[in-house]
PDB file of C-alpha atoms in Angstrom:
ATOM      1  CA  UNK A   1     -33.568 -17.049  49.213  1.00  0.00           C
ATOM      2  CA  UNK A   2     -32.699 -20.790  50.054  1.00  0.00           C
ATOM      3  CA  UNK A   3     -29.931 -20.940  52.778  1.00  0.00           C
ATOM      4  CA  UNK A   4     -26.297 -19.283  51.696  1.00  0.00           C
ATOM      5  CA  UNK A   5     -23.319 -20.632  52.895  1.00  0.00           C
ATOM      6  CA  UNK A   6     -19.535 -20.503  52.591  1.00  0.00           C
ATOM      7  CA  UNK A   7     -17.243 -24.057  52.809  1.00  0.00           C
ATOM      8  CA  UNK A   8     -13.551 -24.652  51.899  1.00  0.00           C
ATOM      9  CA  UNK A   9     -13.325 -26.331  48.739  1.00  0.00           C
ATOM     10  CA  UNK A  10     -12.532 -30.241  48.182  1.00  0.00           C
ATOM     11  CA  UNK A  11     -10.688 -30.821  44.994  1.00  0.00           C
ATOM     12  CA  UNK A  12     -13.946 -32.577  43.740  1.00  0.00           C
ATOM     13  CA  UNK A  13     -15.351 -29.157  43.307  1.00  0.00           C
ATOM     14  CA  UNK A  14     -12.859 -28.336  40.602  1.00  0.00           C
ATOM     15  CA  UNK A  15     -14.709 -29.605  37.764  1.00  0.00           C
ATOM     16  CA  UNK A  16     -17.756 -26.884  39.425  1.00  0.00           C
ATOM     17  CA  UNK A  17     -15.139 -24.373  40.015  1.00  0.00           C
ATOM     18  CA  UNK A  18     -14.061 -24.351  36.477  1.00  0.00           C
ATOM     19  CA  UNK A  19     -17.631 -23.884  35.032  1.00  0.00           C
ATOM     20  CA  UNK A  20     -18.011 -21.012  36.971  1.00  0.00           C
ATOM     21  CA  UNK A  21     -14.914 -19.513  36.018  1.00  0.00           C
ATOM     22  CA  UNK A  22     -15.591 -20.389  32.088  1.00  0.00           C
ATOM     23  CA  UNK A  23     -19.328 -19.092  32.193  1.00  0.00           C
ATOM     24  CA  UNK A  24     -18.694 -15.322  34.479  1.00  0.00           C
ATOM     25  CA  UNK A  25     -15.358 -15.010  31.870  1.00  0.00           C
ATOM     26  CA  UNK A  26     -17.706 -15.571  28.896  1.00  0.00           C
ATOM     27  CA  UNK A  27     -20.455 -13.427  30.517  1.00  0.00           C
ATOM     28  CA  UNK A  28     -19.239 -10.799  31.524  1.00  0.00           C
ATOM     29  CA  UNK A  29     -15.786 -10.522  31.252  1.00  0.00           C
ATOM     30  CA  UNK A  30     -15.563 -11.236  27.605  1.00  0.00           C
ATOM     31  CA  UNK A  31     -15.404  -7.498  26.354  1.00  0.00           C
ATOM     32  CA  UNK A  32     -12.736  -6.875  29.203  1.00  0.00           C
ATOM     33  CA  UNK A  33     -10.430  -9.594  28.387  1.00  0.00           C
ATOM     34  CA  UNK A  34     -11.054 -10.324  25.002  1.00  0.00           C
ATOM     35  CA  UNK A  35     -12.611 -12.639  22.627  1.00  0.00           C
ATOM     36  CA  UNK A  36      -9.428 -14.911  21.838  1.00  0.00           C
ATOM     37  CA  UNK A  37      -8.853 -14.956  25.516  1.00  0.00           C
ATOM     38  CA  UNK A  38     -12.221 -15.969  26.599  1.00  0.00           C
ATOM     39  CA  UNK A  39     -12.960 -18.388  23.889  1.00  0.00           C
ATOM     40  CA  UNK A  40      -9.312 -19.976  24.743  1.00  0.00           C
ATOM     41  CA  UNK A  41     -10.471 -21.266  27.870  1.00  0.00           C
ATOM     42  CA  UNK A  42     -10.156 -25.110  28.262  1.00  0.00           C
ATOM     43  CA  UNK A  43     -12.882 -26.844  30.834  1.00  0.00           C
ATOM     44  CA  UNK A  44      -9.916 -29.734  31.274  1.00  0.00           C
ATOM     45  CA  UNK A  45      -7.130 -27.485  31.951  1.00  0.00           C
ATOM     46  CA  UNK A  46      -8.886 -24.779  34.241  1.00  0.00           C
ATOM     47  CA  UNK A  47     -10.063 -28.437  36.607  1.00  0.00           C
ATOM     48  CA  UNK A  48      -6.829 -29.566  36.582  1.00  0.00           C
ATOM     49  CA  UNK A  49      -5.467 -25.813  37.832  1.00  0.00           C
ATOM     50  CA  UNK A  50      -8.398 -25.458  40.594  1.00  0.00           C
ATOM     51  CA  UNK A  51      -7.468 -29.095  41.763  1.00  0.00           C
ATOM     52  CA  UNK A  52      -4.042 -27.997  42.005  1.00  0.00           C
ATOM     53  CA  UNK A  53      -4.949 -24.638  43.835  1.00  0.00           C
ATOM     54  CA  UNK A  54      -7.144 -26.643  46.206  1.00  0.00           C
ATOM     55  CA  UNK A  55      -4.491 -28.305  47.637  1.00  0.00           C
ATOM     56  CA  UNK A  56      -1.394 -26.071  47.304  1.00  0.00           C
ATOM     57  CA  UNK A  57      -0.481 -25.225  50.947  1.00  0.00           C
ATOM     58  CA  UNK A  58      -1.130 -22.120  52.527  1.00  0.00           C
ATOM     59  CA  UNK A  59      -3.856 -21.315  50.176  1.00  0.00           C
ATOM     60  CA  UNK A  60      -7.570 -22.015  50.571  1.00  0.00           C
ATOM     61  CA  UNK A  61     -10.402 -22.029  48.032  1.00  0.00           C
ATOM     62  CA  UNK A  62     -13.772 -21.041  49.631  1.00  0.00           C
ATOM     63  CA  UNK A  63     -17.297 -22.069  47.874  1.00  0.00           C
ATOM     64  CA  UNK A  64     -20.559 -19.945  48.033  1.00  0.00           C
ATOM     65  CA  UNK A  65     -23.795 -21.883  47.776  1.00  0.00           C
ATOM     66  CA  UNK A  66     -27.538 -21.543  47.570  1.00  0.00           C
ATOM     67  CA  UNK A  67     -29.194 -24.430  48.528  1.00  0.00           C
ATOM     68  CA  UNK A  68     -28.007 -27.246  46.065  1.00  0.00           C
ATOM     69  CA  UNK A  69     -26.164 -24.647  43.601  1.00  0.00           C
ATOM     70  CA  UNK A  70     -21.992 -23.597  44.253  1.00  0.00           C
ATOM     71  CA  UNK A  71     -22.587 -19.642  43.006  1.00  0.00           C
ATOM     72  CA  UNK A  72     -19.214 -18.459  43.541  1.00  0.00           C
ATOM     73  CA  UNK A  73     -15.608 -19.178  44.777  1.00  0.00           C
ATOM     74  CA  UNK A  74     -12.850 -16.962  46.693  1.00  0.00           C
ATOM     75  CA  UNK A  75      -9.122 -17.700  46.594  1.00  0.00           C
ATOM     76  CA  UNK A  76      -7.055 -16.634  49.688  1.00  0.00           C
ATOM     77  CA  UNK A  77      -3.581 -17.103  50.845  1.00  0.00           C
ATOM     78  CA  UNK A  78      -0.409 -15.222  51.955  1.00  0.00           C
ATOM     79  CA  UNK A  79       0.313 -12.601  49.569  1.00  0.00           C
ATOM     80  CA  UNK A  80       4.066 -13.655  47.784  1.00  0.00           C
ATOM     81  CA  UNK A  81       6.595 -10.749  48.117  1.00  0.00           C
ATOM     82  CA  UNK A  82       6.059 -10.145  43.896  1.00  0.00           C
ATOM     83  CA  UNK A  83       2.528  -9.012  44.827  1.00  0.00           C
ATOM     84  CA  UNK A  84       2.544  -6.997  47.637  1.00  0.00           C
ATOM     85  CA  UNK A  85       6.110  -4.795  46.764  1.00  0.00           C
ATOM     86  CA  UNK A  86       5.451  -1.389  45.830  1.00  0.00           C
ATOM     87  CA  UNK A  87       6.142   0.338  42.055  1.00  0.00           C
ATOM     88  CA  UNK A  88       9.731   0.393  43.286  1.00  0.00           C
ATOM     89  CA  UNK A  89      10.094  -2.922  44.426  1.00  0.00           C
ATOM     90  CA  UNK A  90      10.775  -2.481  47.789  1.00  0.00           C
ATOM     91  CA  UNK A  91       8.691  -4.615  50.653  1.00  0.00           C
ATOM     92  CA  UNK A  92       6.320  -2.965  53.056  1.00  0.00           C
ATOM     93  CA  UNK A  93       6.608  -3.532  56.984  1.00  0.00           C
ATOM     94  CA  UNK A  94       4.088  -5.748  57.064  1.00  0.00           C
ATOM     95  CA  UNK A  95       4.993  -7.955  53.621  1.00  0.00           C
ATOM     96  CA  UNK A  96       5.108 -10.852  55.713  1.00  0.00           C
ATOM     97  CA  UNK A  97       1.513 -10.358  57.505  1.00  0.00           C
ATOM     98  CA  UNK A  98       0.081  -9.262  54.085  1.00  0.00           C
ATOM     99  CA  UNK A  99      -2.727 -11.843  52.687  1.00  0.00           C
ATOM    100  CA  UNK A 100      -3.539 -11.668  48.736  1.00  0.00           C
ATOM    101  CA  UNK A 101      -7.476 -12.453  47.630  1.00  0.00           C
ATOM    102  CA  UNK A 102      -6.157 -14.054  44.530  1.00  0.00           C
ATOM    103  CA  UNK A 103      -9.892 -14.240  43.010  1.00  0.00           C
ATOM    104  CA  UNK A 104     -13.261 -13.673  44.151  1.00  0.00           C
ATOM    105  CA  UNK A 105     -15.938 -14.922  41.299  1.00  0.00           C
ATOM    106  CA  UNK A 106     -19.573 -14.886  41.950  1.00  0.00           C
ATOM    107  CA  UNK A 107     -21.641 -16.040  38.435  1.00  0.00           C
ATOM    108  CA  UNK A 108     -23.872 -12.768  37.715  1.00  0.00           C
ATOM    109  CA  UNK A 109     -27.078 -14.646  38.168  1.00  0.00           C
ATOM    110  CA  UNK A 110     -26.361 -14.793  41.792  1.00  0.00           C
ATOM    111  CA  UNK A 111     -25.299 -11.832  42.186  1.00  0.00           C
ATOM    112  CA  UNK A 112     -26.599  -9.409  44.499  1.00  0.00           C
ATOM    113  CA  UNK A 113     -27.228 -11.714  47.173  1.00  0.00           C
ATOM    114  CA  UNK A 114     -24.337 -11.331  49.581  1.00  0.00           C
ATOM    115  CA  UNK A 115     -22.564 -14.118  48.114  1.00  0.00           C
ATOM    116  CA  UNK A 116     -19.294 -11.911  47.583  1.00  0.00           C
ATOM    117  CA  UNK A 117     -19.708 -10.311  51.071  1.00  0.00           C
ATOM    118  CA  UNK A 118     -20.272 -14.017  52.452  1.00  0.00           C
ATOM    119  CA  UNK A 119     -16.719 -15.542  50.879  1.00  0.00           C
ATOM    120  CA  UNK A 120     -14.509 -12.123  51.534  1.00  0.00           C
ATOM    121  CA  UNK A 121     -15.654 -12.360  55.318  1.00  0.00           C
ATOM    122  CA  UNK A 122     -14.742 -15.904  55.463  1.00  0.00           C
ATOM    123  CA  UNK A 123     -11.579 -16.047  53.659  1.00  0.00           C
ATOM    124  CA  UNK A 124     -10.629 -12.911  56.321  1.00  0.00           C
ATOM    125  CA  UNK A 125     -11.528 -14.889  59.302  1.00  0.00           C
ATOM    126  CA  UNK A 126      -9.256 -17.956  58.185  1.00  0.00           C
ATOM    127  CA  UNK A 127      -7.105 -15.346  56.982  1.00  0.00           C
ATOM    128  CA  UNK A 128      -6.636 -13.687  60.631  1.00  0.00           C
ATOM    129  CA  UNK A 129      -6.672 -16.941  62.344  1.00  0.00           C
ATOM    130  CA  UNK A 130      -3.188 -17.838  59.962  1.00  0.00           C
ATOM    131  CA  UNK A 131      -1.655 -13.967  61.352  1.00  0.00           C
ATOM    132  CA  UNK A 132      -2.293 -11.945  58.087  1.00  0.00           C
ATOM    133  CA  UNK A 133      -3.244  -8.265  59.175  1.00  0.00           C
ATOM    134  CA  UNK A 134      -4.462  -6.875  55.925  1.00  0.00           C
ATOM    135  CA  UNK A 135      -5.396  -8.330  52.360  1.00  0.00           C
ATOM    136  CA  UNK A 136      -5.225  -7.093  48.966  1.00  0.00           C
ATOM    137  CA  UNK A 137      -6.538  -7.599  45.724  1.00  0.00           C
ATOM    138  CA  UNK A 138      -6.079  -6.827  42.212  1.00  0.00           C
ATOM    139  CA  UNK A 139      -8.826  -5.126  40.202  1.00  0.00           C
ATOM    140  CA  UNK A 140      -9.514  -4.043  36.397  1.00  0.00           C
ATOM    141  CA  UNK A 141      -9.354  -0.638  36.802  1.00  0.00           C
ATOM    142  CA  UNK A 142     -12.569  -1.052  34.418  1.00  0.00           C
ATOM    143  CA  UNK A 143     -14.525  -3.486  36.951  1.00  0.00           C
ATOM    144  CA  UNK A 144     -16.610  -1.049  38.084  1.00  0.00           C
ATOM    145  CA  UNK A 145     -18.677  -4.037  39.951  1.00  0.00           C
ATOM    146  CA  UNK A 146     -15.736  -5.582  41.821  1.00  0.00           C
ATOM    147  CA  UNK A 147     -14.062  -1.834  42.591  1.00  0.00           C
ATOM    148  CA  UNK A 148     -17.408  -0.970  43.809  1.00  0.00           C
ATOM    149  CA  UNK A 149     -17.842  -4.416  45.816  1.00  0.00           C
ATOM    150  CA  UNK A 150     -14.011  -4.289  47.231  1.00  0.00           C
ATOM    151  CA  UNK A 151     -14.691  -0.337  48.498  1.00  0.00           C
ATOM    152  CA  UNK A 152     -18.047  -0.934  50.063  1.00  0.00           C
ATOM    153  CA  UNK A 153     -15.657  -3.401  52.099  1.00  0.00           C
ATOM    154  CA  UNK A 154     -13.539  -0.645  53.075  1.00  0.00           C
ATOM    155  CA  UNK A 155     -10.848  -1.380  51.111  1.00  0.00           C
ATOM    156  CA  UNK A 156      -9.228   1.150  48.588  1.00  0.00           C
ATOM    157  CA  UNK A 157      -6.563   1.559  46.338  1.00  0.00           C
ATOM    158  CA  UNK A 158      -2.976   2.019  47.080  1.00  0.00           C
ATOM    159  CA  UNK A 159      -2.200   3.482  44.056  1.00  0.00           C
ATOM    160  CA  UNK A 160       0.195   0.856  42.403  1.00  0.00           C
ATOM    161  CA  UNK A 161      -0.605  -0.314  39.188  1.00  0.00           C
ATOM    162  CA  UNK A 162      -0.304  -3.437  36.527  1.00  0.00           C
ATOM    163  CA  UNK A 163      -0.925  -4.402  33.207  1.00  0.00           C
ATOM    164  CA  UNK A 164      -1.912  -7.897  32.574  1.00  0.00           C
ATOM    165  CA  UNK A 165      -1.172  -9.243  29.327  1.00  0.00           C
ATOM    166  CA  UNK A 166      -4.236 -11.339  27.904  1.00  0.00           C
ATOM    167  CA  UNK A 167      -3.117 -12.126  24.460  1.00  0.00           C
ATOM    168  CA  UNK A 168      -5.857 -10.167  23.120  1.00  0.00           C
ATOM    169  CA  UNK A 169      -5.446  -6.941  25.028  1.00  0.00           C
ATOM    170  CA  UNK A 170      -4.082  -5.053  28.126  1.00  0.00           C
ATOM    171  CA  UNK A 171      -5.968  -5.165  31.424  1.00  0.00           C
ATOM    172  CA  UNK A 172      -4.703  -2.404  33.569  1.00  0.00           C
ATOM    173  CA  UNK A 173      -5.130  -3.267  37.216  1.00  0.00           C
ATOM    174  CA  UNK A 174      -5.395  -1.388  40.345  1.00  0.00           C
ATOM    175  CA  UNK A 175      -4.210  -3.022  43.553  1.00  0.00           C
ATOM    176  CA  UNK A 176      -6.555  -2.457  46.174  1.00  0.00           C
ATOM    177  CA  UNK A 177      -5.970  -3.131  50.278  1.00  0.00           C
ATOM    178  CA  UNK A 178      -7.789  -2.960  53.423  1.00  0.00           C
ATOM    179  CA  UNK A 179      -8.459  -4.955  56.420  1.00  0.00           C
ATOM    180  CA  UNK A 180      -9.432  -8.360  57.049  1.00  0.00           C
ATOM    181  CA  UNK A 181     -11.616  -7.725  60.110  1.00  0.00           C
ATOM    182  CA  UNK A 182     -14.675  -7.736  58.194  1.00  0.00           C
ATOM    183  CA  UNK A 183     -18.079  -9.069  59.701  1.00  0.00           C
ATOM    184  CA  UNK A 184     -21.328 -10.097  57.941  1.00  0.00           C
ATOM    185  CA  UNK A 185     -24.384  -8.201  59.022  1.00  0.00           C
ATOM    186  CA  UNK A 186     -28.072  -8.736  58.665  1.00  0.00           C
TER     187      UNK A 186
END
């Protein structure tokens, strides 16, 4: 395996992040999200969105690389109140210090090489430096690979669910929560 690293993304990385999202959704998430939703991904729109996300204040996009290849990404920042609220709309005591892992994606062909763990660990370190005390993320209830990854990182469902309408189907997502004191082990 070539050297694996994680670094913050810059705007010029937006096309590669868009490609990873489009290709990964096509190969791994078509059944989950519906063919129309995945087929409707416009690469130019994705690139624009990713460029805006990279520059968005309080958010950081991390890239995983292996050698010369960009293989995955993670988006992290403070969790908006709407994301951290309980099912009844109330906010937990730690709402102001809760972070959101909005997306964590590694191309399937680069899977099982530690890239997701490095992405989450780097995002967690940055979030801790920014004063966050715990993290949350939303994962499709049927995405067993992602659920298993977060469970191995010590995150677990907190009992909150939501329904995502993709335009083709409804996806039931569970909210996971966990600590940000993650460290990579060799």
